PDB file of C-alpha atoms in Angstrom:
ATOM      1  CA  MET A   1      68.776  77.490  56.109  1.00 41.00           C
ATOM      2  CA  ALA A   2      69.286  75.162  53.753  1.00 44.00           C
ATOM      3  CA  ALA A   3      66.941  71.770  54.459  1.00 44.00           C
ATOM      4  CA  HIS A   4      68.972  68.528  55.137  1.00 47.00           C
ATOM      5  CA  ALA A   5      68.778  65.569  53.128  1.00 47.00           C
ATOM      6  CA  PRO A   6      67.835  62.657  54.331  1.00 43.00           C
ATOM      7  CA  PRO A   7      70.207  60.380  54.753  1.00 45.00           C
ATOM      8  CA  PRO A   8      70.146  57.546  51.835  1.00 51.00           C
ATOM      9  CA  SER A   9      67.928  54.211  52.761  1.00 45.00           C
ATOM     10  CA  THR A  10      70.077  51.374  53.554  1.00 47.00           C
ATOM     11  CA  GLU A  11      69.479  47.754  53.468  1.00 46.00           C
ATOM     12  CA  THR A  12      68.989  48.034  57.341  1.00 48.00           C
ATOM     13  CA  ASP A  13      66.341  50.262  56.804  1.00 44.00           C
ATOM     14  CA  ASP A  14      64.714  47.928  54.127  1.00 45.00           C
ATOM     15  CA  GLU A  15      64.636  45.030  56.709  1.00 45.00           C
ATOM     16  CA  ASP A  16      63.827  47.549  59.542  1.00 41.00           C
ATOM     17  CA  ALA A  17      60.641  48.493  57.388  1.00 42.00           C
ATOM     18  CA  ALA A  18      59.899  44.872  56.766  1.00 44.00           C
ATOM     19  CA  THR A  19      60.075  43.979  60.052  1.00 45.00           C
ATOM     20  CA  ALA A  20      57.482  47.049  60.540  1.00 44.00           C
ATOM     21  CA  ARG A  21      55.044  45.825  57.869  1.00 53.00           C
ATOM     22  CA  GLY A  22      55.075  42.069  58.911  1.00 56.00           C
ATOM     23  CA  PHE A  23      54.485  43.550  62.752  1.00 55.00           C
ATOM     24  CA  GLY A  24      51.793  46.056  61.676  1.00 67.00           C
ATOM     25  CA  ASP A  25      50.726  43.468  59.636  1.00 75.00           C
ATOM     26  CA  ALA A  26      50.183  40.783  62.641  1.00 84.00           C
ATOM     27  CA  LEU A  27      48.308  43.400  64.919  1.00 86.00           C
ATOM     28  CA  HIS A  28      45.742  43.297  61.867  1.00 86.00           C
ATOM     29  CA  GLU A  29      45.098  39.658  61.212  1.00 90.00           C
ATOM     30  CA  LEU A  30      44.845  39.415  64.970  1.00 92.00           C
ATOM     31  CA  VAL A  31      42.234  42.592  65.263  1.00 93.00           C
ATOM     32  CA  ASN A  32      40.717  41.330  62.102  1.00 93.00           C
ATOM     33  CA  THR A  33      40.040  37.348  63.294  1.00 93.00           C
ATOM     34  CA  LEU A  34      38.456  38.887  66.505  1.00 93.00           C
ATOM     35  CA  ARG A  35      36.106  41.283  64.280  1.00 93.00           C
ATOM     36  CA  PHE A  36      35.342  38.750  61.712  1.00 90.00           C
ATOM     37  CA  GLY A  37      34.298  35.958  64.478  1.00 92.00           C
ATOM     38  CA  ALA A  38      31.997  39.225  66.162  1.00 92.00           C
ATOM     39  CA  ARG A  39      30.590  39.571  63.232  1.00 94.00           C
ATOM     40  CA  ALA A  40      29.697  35.935  62.283  1.00 92.00           C
ATOM     41  CA  ARG A  41      28.680  35.337  65.384  1.00 93.00           C
ATOM     42  CA  LEU A  42      25.886  38.216  65.548  1.00 92.00           C
ATOM     43  CA  GLY A  43      24.853  37.553  61.992  1.00 93.00           C
ATOM     44  CA  VAL A  44      23.273  40.948  61.480  1.00 91.00           C
ATOM     45  CA  ARG A  45      20.286  41.081  59.230  1.00 93.00           C
ATOM     46  CA  ARG A  46      18.195  43.701  59.287  1.00 94.00           C
ATOM     47  CA  GLY A  47      16.363  43.548  55.975  1.00 95.00           C
ATOM     48  CA  PRO A  48      17.016  45.345  52.848  1.00 96.00           C
ATOM     49  CA  PRO A  49      17.296  48.912  53.127  1.00 97.00           C
ATOM     50  CA  ALA A  50      15.548  51.191  50.425  1.00 96.00           C
ATOM     51  CA  LEU A  51      18.124  52.431  47.934  1.00 96.00           C
ATOM     52  CA  ALA A  52      18.605  56.436  47.900  1.00 95.00           C
ATOM     53  CA  ASP A  53      18.638  58.336  44.505  1.00 97.00           C
ATOM     54  CA  GLU A  54      20.468  61.213  43.629  1.00 97.00           C
ATOM     55  CA  PRO A  55      20.118  63.351  40.863  1.00 96.00           C
ATOM     56  CA  LYS A  56      22.393  62.509  37.970  1.00 96.00           C
ATOM     57  CA  ASP A  57      22.530  66.627  36.091  1.00 94.00           C
ATOM     58  CA  THR A  58      26.546  66.903  36.686  1.00 94.00           C
ATOM     59  CA  LEU A  59      27.611  63.106  37.000  1.00 97.00           C
ATOM     60  CA  PHE A  60      31.103  63.950  36.129  1.00 98.00           C
ATOM     61  CA  ASP A  61      31.303  66.880  37.341  1.00 97.00           C
ATOM     62  CA  TYR A  62      34.553  65.950  38.045  1.00 98.00           C
ATOM     63  CA  LEU A  63      36.208  66.227  34.842  1.00 98.00           C
ATOM     64  CA  ASP A  64      36.871  69.254  32.790  1.00 97.00           C
ATOM     65  CA  ALA A  65      33.895  69.914  30.089  1.00 97.00           C
ATOM     66  CA  ALA A  66      35.443  68.401  27.456  1.00 98.00           C
ATOM     67  CA  GLY A  67      36.118  65.001  29.519  1.00 98.00           C
ATOM     68  CA  ALA A  68      32.665  65.652  31.305  1.00 98.00           C
ATOM     69  CA  ARG A  69      30.793  65.379  27.921  1.00 97.00           C
ATOM     70  CA  ARG A  70      32.543  62.625  26.028  1.00 98.00           C
ATOM     71  CA  ALA A  71      31.646  60.719  29.660  1.00 98.00           C
ATOM     72  CA  ASP A  72      28.381  62.063  29.357  1.00 98.00           C
ATOM     73  CA  ALA A  73      28.049  60.306  25.701  1.00 98.00           C
ATOM     74  CA  ARG A  74      29.487  57.193  26.986  1.00 98.00           C
ATOM     75  CA  GLU A  75      26.917  57.332  29.586  1.00 98.00           C
ATOM     76  CA  ARG A  76      24.387  57.148  27.543  1.00 98.00           C
ATOM     77  CA  GLU A  77      25.519  54.950  25.150  1.00 98.00           C
ATOM     78  CA  LEU A  78      25.705  51.818  28.203  1.00 98.00           C
ATOM     79  CA  ARG A  79      22.250  53.213  29.605  1.00 98.00           C
ATOM     80  CA  GLY A  80      20.480  52.642  25.938  1.00 98.00           C
ATOM     81  CA  ARG A  81      22.669  49.341  25.386  1.00 97.00           C
ATOM     82  CA  TYR A  82      21.730  48.107  28.439  1.00 97.00           C
ATOM     83  CA  GLU A  83      18.482  48.756  29.502  1.00 97.00           C
ATOM     84  CA  LEU A  84      19.678  51.255  32.952  1.00 98.00           C
ATOM     85  CA  GLU A  85      17.398  53.933  33.383  1.00 97.00           C
ATOM     86  CA  ARG A  86      15.812  52.359  36.508  1.00 96.00           C
ATOM     87  CA  LEU A  87      18.759  52.067  37.855  1.00 98.00           C
ATOM     88  CA  ARG A  88      19.477  55.186  37.028  1.00 97.00           C
ATOM     89  CA  THR A  89      16.594  56.701  38.670  1.00 95.00           C
ATOM     90  CA  ALA A  90      17.328  55.203  41.694  1.00 96.00           C
ATOM     91  CA  SER A  91      20.551  55.057  42.789  1.00 98.00           C
ATOM     92  CA  THR A  92      23.418  57.333  44.104  1.00 98.00           C
ATOM     93  CA  ARG A  93      25.810  59.205  42.098  1.00 98.00           C
ATOM     94  CA  LEU A  94      28.572  56.270  43.641  1.00 98.00           C
ATOM     95  CA  ASP A  95      26.376  53.469  42.935  1.00 98.00           C
ATOM     96  CA  TYR A  96      25.570  54.074  39.722  1.00 98.00           C
ATOM     97  CA  ARG A  97      28.971  55.222  38.326  1.00 98.00           C
ATOM     98  CA  GLU A  98      30.516  51.860  39.786  1.00 98.00           C
ATOM     99  CA  ASN A  99      28.053  50.111  37.679  1.00 98.00           C
ATOM    100  CA  LEU A 100      29.098  51.813  34.323  1.00 98.00           C
ATOM    101  CA  TYR A 101      32.453  51.114  35.222  1.00 98.00           C
ATOM    102  CA  VAL A 102      31.768  47.453  35.531  1.00 98.00           C
ATOM    103  CA  LEU A 103      29.857  47.426  32.452  1.00 98.00           C
ATOM    104  CA  GLU A 104      32.796  48.957  30.787  1.00 97.00           C
ATOM    105  CA  ALA A 105      35.493  46.247  32.571  1.00 97.00           C
ATOM    106  CA  LEU A 106      33.130  43.501  30.902  1.00 97.00           C
ATOM    107  CA  GLU A 107      32.864  45.048  28.006  1.00 96.00           C
ATOM    108  CA  ARG A 108      36.499  45.154  27.247  1.00 96.00           C
ATOM    109  CA  ALA A 109      36.987  41.656  28.517  1.00 96.00           C
ATOM    110  CA  LEU A 110      34.521  39.609  27.232  1.00 94.00           C
ATOM    111  CA  GLU A 111      34.423  41.562  23.507  1.00 86.00           C
ATOM    112  CA  GLY A 112      35.622  38.995  20.560  1.00 71.00           C
ATOM    113  CA  GLY A 113      35.348  36.055  22.714  1.00 65.00           C
ATOM    114  CA  ARG A 114      32.508  33.155  23.124  1.00 63.00           C
ATOM    115  CA  ALA A 115      28.975  35.239  23.607  1.00 62.00           C
ATOM    116  CA  PRO A 116      27.949  33.648  26.946  1.00 73.00           C
ATOM    117  CA  ARG A 117      24.784  31.157  26.112  1.00 76.00           C
ATOM    118  CA  ARG A 118      23.241  28.500  27.154  1.00 78.00           C
ATOM    119  CA  ALA A 119      20.871  26.209  25.154  1.00 74.00           C
ATOM    120  CA  ASP A 120      19.256  24.480  28.410  1.00 84.00           C
ATOM    121  CA  GLY A 121      18.333  27.349  30.698  1.00 89.00           C
ATOM    122  CA  PRO A 122      18.982  30.245  31.746  1.00 95.00           C
ATOM    123  CA  LEU A 123      22.990  31.477  31.441  1.00 96.00           C
ATOM    124  CA  ARG A 124      24.610  30.919  35.294  1.00 97.00           C
ATOM    125  CA  VAL A 125      27.484  33.231  36.466  1.00 98.00           C
ATOM    126  CA  VAL A 126      29.110  33.583  39.906  1.00 98.00           C
ATOM    127  CA  ASP A 127      30.653  36.757  40.842  1.00 98.00           C
ATOM    128  CA  VAL A 128      33.496  36.271  44.051  1.00 98.00           C
ATOM    129  CA  GLY A 129      33.756  38.792  46.752  1.00 98.00           C
ATOM    130  CA  SER A 130      30.695  40.686  46.039  1.00 98.00           C
ATOM    131  CA  LYS A 131      31.185  42.909  49.233  1.00 97.00           C
ATOM    132  CA  ASN A 132      27.881  44.927  49.098  1.00 98.00           C
ATOM    133  CA  PHE A 133      26.743  44.241  45.451  1.00 98.00           C
ATOM    134  CA  ALA A 134      26.127  47.551  44.815  1.00 98.00           C
ATOM    135  CA  TYR A 135      27.402  46.008  40.859  1.00 98.00           C
ATOM    136  CA  ALA A 136      24.604  43.537  40.389  1.00 98.00           C
ATOM    137  CA  PHE A 137      22.294  45.365  37.946  1.00 98.00           C
ATOM    138  CA  ALA A 138      25.836  45.638  35.982  1.00 98.00           C
ATOM    139  CA  LEU A 139      26.202  42.284  35.991  1.00 98.00           C
ATOM    140  CA  GLU A 140      22.797  41.181  35.455  1.00 98.00           C
ATOM    141  CA  ARG A 141      22.515  43.471  32.331  1.00 98.00           C
ATOM    142  CA  TYR A 142      25.292  42.955  30.561  1.00 97.00           C
ATOM    143  CA  PHE A 143      24.465  38.811  30.651  1.00 96.00           C
ATOM    144  CA  ARG A 144      21.085  38.992  30.013  1.00 96.00           C
ATOM    145  CA  ARG A 145      21.907  40.950  26.795  1.00 95.00           C
ATOM    146  CA  ALA A 146      24.855  38.671  26.002  1.00 93.00           C
ATOM    147  CA  SER A 147      22.716  35.326  26.252  1.00 92.00           C
ATOM    148  CA  GLY A 148      18.974  36.587  25.071  1.00 92.00           C
ATOM    149  CA  GLY A 149      17.692  35.911  28.650  1.00 94.00           C
ATOM    150  CA  PRO A 150      17.632  36.397  32.183  1.00 96.00           C
ATOM    151  CA  PRO A 151      20.755  35.161  33.878  1.00 97.00           C
ATOM    152  CA  LYS A 152      21.248  33.133  37.257  1.00 97.00           C
ATOM    153  CA  LEU A 153      23.201  35.471  38.744  1.00 98.00           C
ATOM    154  CA  LEU A 154      25.049  34.239  42.608  1.00 98.00           C
ATOM    155  CA  GLY A 155      27.039  37.260  44.152  1.00 98.00           C
ATOM    156  CA  VAL A 156      29.137  35.397  47.063  1.00 98.00           C
ATOM    157  CA  GLU A 157      30.799  37.229  49.544  1.00 98.00           C
ATOM    158  CA  VAL A 158      32.548  35.611  53.052  1.00 98.00           C
ATOM    159  CA  ASP A 159      32.410  38.634  54.975  1.00 97.00           C
ATOM    160  CA  GLY A 160      28.679  39.622  54.651  1.00 97.00           C
ATOM    161  CA  HIS A 161      27.650  40.761  57.844  1.00 96.00           C
ATOM    162  CA  VAL A 162      29.968  44.138  57.957  1.00 96.00           C
ATOM    163  CA  VAL A 163      27.362  46.557  59.417  1.00 95.00           C
ATOM    164  CA  TYR A 164      27.006  50.346  57.979  1.00 95.00           C
ATOM    165  CA  ARG A 165      26.289  53.505  60.065  1.00 94.00           C
ATOM    166  CA  ASP A 166      22.545  52.900  59.796  1.00 94.00           C
ATOM    167  CA  TRP A 167      22.906  48.871  61.350  1.00 95.00           C
ATOM    168  CA  ARG A 168      22.286  47.543  57.921  1.00 97.00           C
ATOM    169  CA  ALA A 169      24.590  44.961  57.573  1.00 97.00           C
ATOM    170  CA  ARG A 170      26.322  44.464  53.927  1.00 98.00           C
ATOM    171  CA  CYS A 171      23.866  41.172  52.990  1.00 98.00           C
ATOM    172  CA  ASP A 172      20.727  43.417  53.737  1.00 98.00           C
ATOM    173  CA  TYR A 173      22.266  46.297  50.942  1.00 98.00           C
ATOM    174  CA  ALA A 174      22.913  43.385  48.432  1.00 98.00           C
ATOM    175  CA  GLU A 175      19.816  41.823  48.999  1.00 98.00           C
ATOM    176  CA  ALA A 176      18.272  45.710  47.872  1.00 98.00           C
ATOM    177  CA  TYR A 177      20.719  45.821  44.876  1.00 98.00           C
ATOM    178  CA  ALA A 178      19.706  42.286  44.223  1.00 98.00           C
ATOM    179  CA  ARG A 179      16.139  43.124  44.147  1.00 98.00           C
ATOM    180  CA  GLN A 180      16.287  46.309  41.956  1.00 98.00           C
ATOM    181  CA  THR A 181      17.873  44.119  38.986  1.00 98.00           C
ATOM    182  CA  GLY A 182      13.785  43.020  38.882  1.00 97.00           C
ATOM    183  CA  ASN A 183      15.305  39.279  38.651  1.00 98.00           C
ATOM    184  CA  GLU A 184      14.485  36.552  41.252  1.00 98.00           C
ATOM    185  CA  GLN A 185      16.940  34.841  39.884  1.00 98.00           C
ATOM    186  CA  VAL A 186      19.759  36.603  40.950  1.00 98.00           C
ATOM    187  CA  ARG A 187      20.721  36.112  44.741  1.00 98.00           C
ATOM    188  CA  TYR A 188      23.831  36.869  46.835  1.00 98.00           C
ATOM    189  CA  ARG A 189      25.162  34.648  49.866  1.00 98.00           C
ATOM    190  CA  VAL A 190      27.295  35.016  52.760  1.00 98.00           C
ATOM    191  CA  ALA A 191      29.981  32.051  51.741  1.00 97.00           C
ATOM    192  CA  ASP A 192      33.646  31.270  51.549  1.00 97.00           C
ATOM    193  CA  PHE A 193      34.012  30.681  47.270  1.00 98.00           C
ATOM    194  CA  CYS A 194      36.251  28.503  47.932  1.00 97.00           C
ATOM    195  CA  ALA A 195      34.064  26.044  50.154  1.00 96.00           C
ATOM    196  CA  LEU A 196      30.877  26.675  47.746  1.00 96.00           C
ATOM    197  CA  GLU A 197      29.416  23.619  46.303  1.00 93.00           C
ATOM    198  CA  ALA A 198      27.368  23.751  42.970  1.00 93.00           C
ATOM    199  CA  ALA A 199      24.761  21.775  42.043  1.00 90.00           C
ATOM    200  CA  GLU A 200      25.747  22.645  38.359  1.00 92.00           C
ATOM    201  CA  PRO A 201      28.723  24.462  36.536  1.00 94.00           C
ATOM    202  CA  PHE A 202      28.825  27.631  36.470  1.00 96.00           C
ATOM    203  CA  ASP A 203      28.577  29.238  32.737  1.00 96.00           C
ATOM    204  CA  VAL A 204      31.041  32.265  34.056  1.00 97.00           C
ATOM    205  CA  VAL A 205      32.787  33.525  37.211  1.00 98.00           C
ATOM    206  CA  THR A 206      33.643  36.783  37.614  1.00 98.00           C
ATOM    207  CA  MET A 207      36.250  38.523  40.447  1.00 98.00           C
ATOM    208  CA  PHE A 208      36.864  42.212  40.638  1.00 98.00           C
ATOM    209  CA  PHE A 209      40.083  42.801  42.671  1.00 98.00           C
ATOM    210  CA  PRO A 210      40.834  39.447  44.308  1.00 97.00           C
ATOM    211  CA  PHE A 211      43.545  38.909  46.973  1.00 97.00           C
ATOM    212  CA  VAL A 212      46.600  38.021  45.450  1.00 97.00           C
ATOM    213  CA  THR A 213      48.305  39.244  48.178  1.00 94.00           C
ATOM    214  CA  ARG A 214      47.815  38.469  52.024  1.00 93.00           C
ATOM    215  CA  HIS A 215      48.999  42.286  52.565  1.00 91.00           C
ATOM    216  CA  ALA A 216      45.980  43.148  50.796  1.00 93.00           C
ATOM    217  CA  LEU A 217      43.665  40.854  52.689  1.00 93.00           C
ATOM    218  CA  VAL A 218      44.613  41.825  55.634  1.00 93.00           C
ATOM    219  CA  ARG A 219      44.642  45.649  55.256  1.00 91.00           C
ATOM    220  CA  TRP A 220      41.044  44.875  53.713  1.00 92.00           C
ATOM    221  CA  GLY A 221      40.053  43.243  57.045  1.00 93.00           C
ATOM    222  CA  LEU A 222      39.632  39.845  56.988  1.00 95.00           C
ATOM    223  CA  PRO A 223      41.603  37.077  59.066  1.00 94.00           C
ATOM    224  CA  ALA A 224      44.636  35.503  57.034  1.00 94.00           C
ATOM    225  CA  ARG A 225      43.190  32.203  56.962  1.00 94.00           C
ATOM    226  CA  PHE A 226      41.041  33.273  53.818  1.00 95.00           C
ATOM    227  CA  PHE A 227      44.337  34.279  51.776  1.00 96.00           C
ATOM    228  CA  ALA A 228      44.439  30.973  49.986  1.00 96.00           C
ATOM    229  CA  PRO A 229      44.950  32.497  46.476  1.00 97.00           C
ATOM    230  CA  ALA A 230      45.404  29.067  44.520  1.00 97.00           C
ATOM    231  CA  ARG A 231      42.464  27.033  45.896  1.00 97.00           C
ATOM    232  CA  LEU A 232      40.571  30.295  44.835  1.00 98.00           C
ATOM    233  CA  PHE A 233      41.513  29.856  41.506  1.00 98.00           C
ATOM    234  CA  ALA A 234      41.314  26.085  42.027  1.00 97.00           C
ATOM    235  CA  LYS A 235      37.620  26.500  42.638  1.00 98.00           C
ATOM    236  CA  ALA A 236      36.836  28.884  39.584  1.00 98.00           C
ATOM    237  CA  ALA A 237      38.247  26.157  37.185  1.00 97.00           C
ATOM    238  CA  ALA A 238      36.666  23.662  38.803  1.00 97.00           C
ATOM    239  CA  LEU A 239      33.044  25.258  38.920  1.00 97.00           C
ATOM    240  CA  CYS A 240      33.645  26.527  35.698  1.00 96.00           C
ATOM    241  CA  PRO A 241      35.340  24.199  32.993  1.00 94.00           C
ATOM    242  CA  SER A 242      33.840  25.770  29.738  1.00 90.00           C
ATOM    243  CA  GLY A 243      33.310  29.325  29.994  1.00 87.00           C
ATOM    244  CA  PRO A 244      35.183  32.524  30.732  1.00 95.00           C
ATOM    245  CA  VAL A 245      36.587  33.340  34.424  1.00 97.00           C
ATOM    246  CA  VAL A 246      36.895  37.481  34.624  1.00 98.00           C
ATOM    247  CA  ILE A 247      39.031  39.168  36.841  1.00 98.00           C
ATOM    248  CA  ALA A 248      40.035  42.443  37.260  1.00 98.00           C
ATOM    249  CA  SER A 249      43.490  43.453  38.981  1.00 98.00           C
ATOM    250  CA  HIS A 250      44.816  46.797  40.611  1.00 97.00           C
ATOM    251  CA  THR A 251      47.831  46.666  39.067  1.00 97.00           C
ATOM    252  CA  GLU A 252      49.809  45.164  36.845  1.00 97.00           C
ATOM    253  CA  GLU A 253      52.014  43.416  39.010  1.00 97.00           C
ATOM    254  CA  GLU A 254      48.034  41.493  40.724  1.00 97.00           C
ATOM    255  CA  ARG A 255      47.609  40.875  37.635  1.00 98.00           C
ATOM    256  CA  ASP A 256      50.653  38.942  36.970  1.00 98.00           C
ATOM    257  CA  GLU A 257      50.741  36.907  40.395  1.00 98.00           C
ATOM    258  CA  ALA A 258      46.463  36.429  38.961  1.00 98.00           C
ATOM    259  CA  VAL A 259      48.101  34.868  35.840  1.00 98.00           C
ATOM    260  CA  ARG A 260      50.346  32.609  37.572  1.00 97.00           C
ATOM    261  CA  LEU A 261      48.180  31.338  40.039  1.00 97.00           C
ATOM    262  CA  ALA A 262      45.537  30.886  36.846  1.00 97.00           C
ATOM    263  CA  ARG A 263      48.317  28.994  34.756  1.00 97.00           C
ATOM    264  CA  LYS A 264      48.491  26.160  37.313  1.00 97.00           C
ATOM    265  CA  VAL A 265      45.345  25.091  37.654  1.00 96.00           C
ATOM    266  CA  GLY A 266      44.879  25.120  33.539  1.00 96.00           C
ATOM    267  CA  LEU A 267      43.493  28.773  32.920  1.00 97.00           C
ATOM    268  CA  GLU A 268      45.041  30.410  30.188  1.00 96.00           C
ATOM    269  CA  VAL A 269      45.053  34.322  29.124  1.00 97.00           C
ATOM    270  CA  GLU A 270      42.549  35.040  25.956  1.00 95.00           C
ATOM    271  CA  VAL A 271      42.525  38.367  26.546  1.00 95.00           C
ATOM    272  CA  THR A 272      43.796  41.184  29.142  1.00 97.00           C
ATOM    273  CA  ARG A 273      43.449  44.850  28.795  1.00 97.00           C
ATOM    274  CA  PRO A 274      43.588  48.128  30.536  1.00 97.00           C
ATOM    275  CA  LEU A 275      40.759  48.954  32.635  1.00 97.00           C
ATOM    276  CA  ARG A 276      41.220  52.846  32.366  1.00 96.00           C
ATOM    277  CA  SER A 277      37.879  54.513  32.490  1.00 97.00           C
ATOM    278  CA  PRO A 278      36.988  58.120  33.493  1.00 97.00           C
ATOM    279  CA  LEU A 279      33.346  56.754  34.485  1.00 98.00           C
ATOM    280  CA  VAL A 280      34.598  56.993  38.143  1.00 97.00           C
ATOM    281  CA  HIS A 281      35.590  59.840  40.101  1.00 96.00           C
ATOM    282  CA  TYR A 282      38.647  57.860  41.236  1.00 97.00           C
ATOM    283  CA  HIS A 283      39.983  57.158  37.782  1.00 96.00           C
ATOM    284  CA  ALA A 284      43.524  59.171  38.225  1.00 95.00           C
ATOM    285  CA  LEU A 285      44.057  56.675  40.858  1.00 95.00           C
ATOM    286  CA  ALA A 286      42.782  53.637  39.189  1.00 95.00           C
ATOM    287  CA  ASP A 287      44.974  54.344  35.402  1.00 94.00           C
ATOM    288  CA  ASP A 288      47.094  51.025  36.036  1.00 97.00           C
ATOM    289  CA  ARG A 289      44.084  48.641  36.416  1.00 98.00           C
ATOM    290  CA  PHE A 290      43.632  45.671  34.474  1.00 98.00           C
ATOM    291  CA  VAL A 291      41.035  43.499  33.167  1.00 98.00           C
ATOM    292  CA  THR A 292      41.439  39.866  32.236  1.00 98.00           C
ATOM    293  CA  ARG A 293      39.099  37.010  30.471  1.00 97.00           C
ATOM    294  CA  LEU A 294      40.884  33.434  30.979  1.00 97.00           C
ATOM    295  CA  VAL A 295      39.491  30.096  29.506  1.00 95.00           C
ATOM    296  CA  SER A 296      40.133  26.416  30.371  1.00 92.00           C
ATOM    297  CA  ARG A 297      42.916  25.156  28.231  1.00 84.00           C
TER     298      ARG A 297
END
């Protein structure tokens, strides 16, 4: 028996889907608010864990033979350039690949731009939405090499008290990743970046996949009150008036929305490039990503 083709969608179908999505988001918003409040009140901190290590001899086994050889060559290049041996010998495969990916993103965003340097002290870098800061090593090593000395690096995450299966919190892991860099000036703060106060300006701001749509923020698990992308870019421009703001975006549409918001606060695109890379196992799902360098007008 031949299968029946589904009826064509109608305007009513689209409206029903939008209504259902809106209801789902509203429910998620309520749950997120309750869970976030509980996490913030408990404020779990058990101290930094010992970070796991895994063999790296088949790091790119998700690629075919030729692709794996190219990825291995790129890994060796990045490892030598940014002195990653310490990370390579004390990390999971997932964390190590994520650091390689962040280094690729930074190279693409900042290549050909003004090398971030500071004559009167260490370079000041803030990373916004750092999650568990698993890529702190990549940030530290990139800006150490770019500036000629160890940077002052601050990771900021509003939801730093998420608890993992081992009953340690996101901030516990962030502290471990910060310590792994060997730079005592690498710090992590559980805070809302939009409310952050800084004694002096930052030289660089990095934002990996900032929320520019409410739906994405709610699905990630944050209360809707933190959806304030215009304020986010205004804060970045205010705290980093002379340096670059580097953003990574999941899609071209997200990139375009981020650029639109950035322009409203005086930030202009200096360069934007695709962020395709085989160095992460989910590369086939990340082909639409972009990395962008913004600077003040």
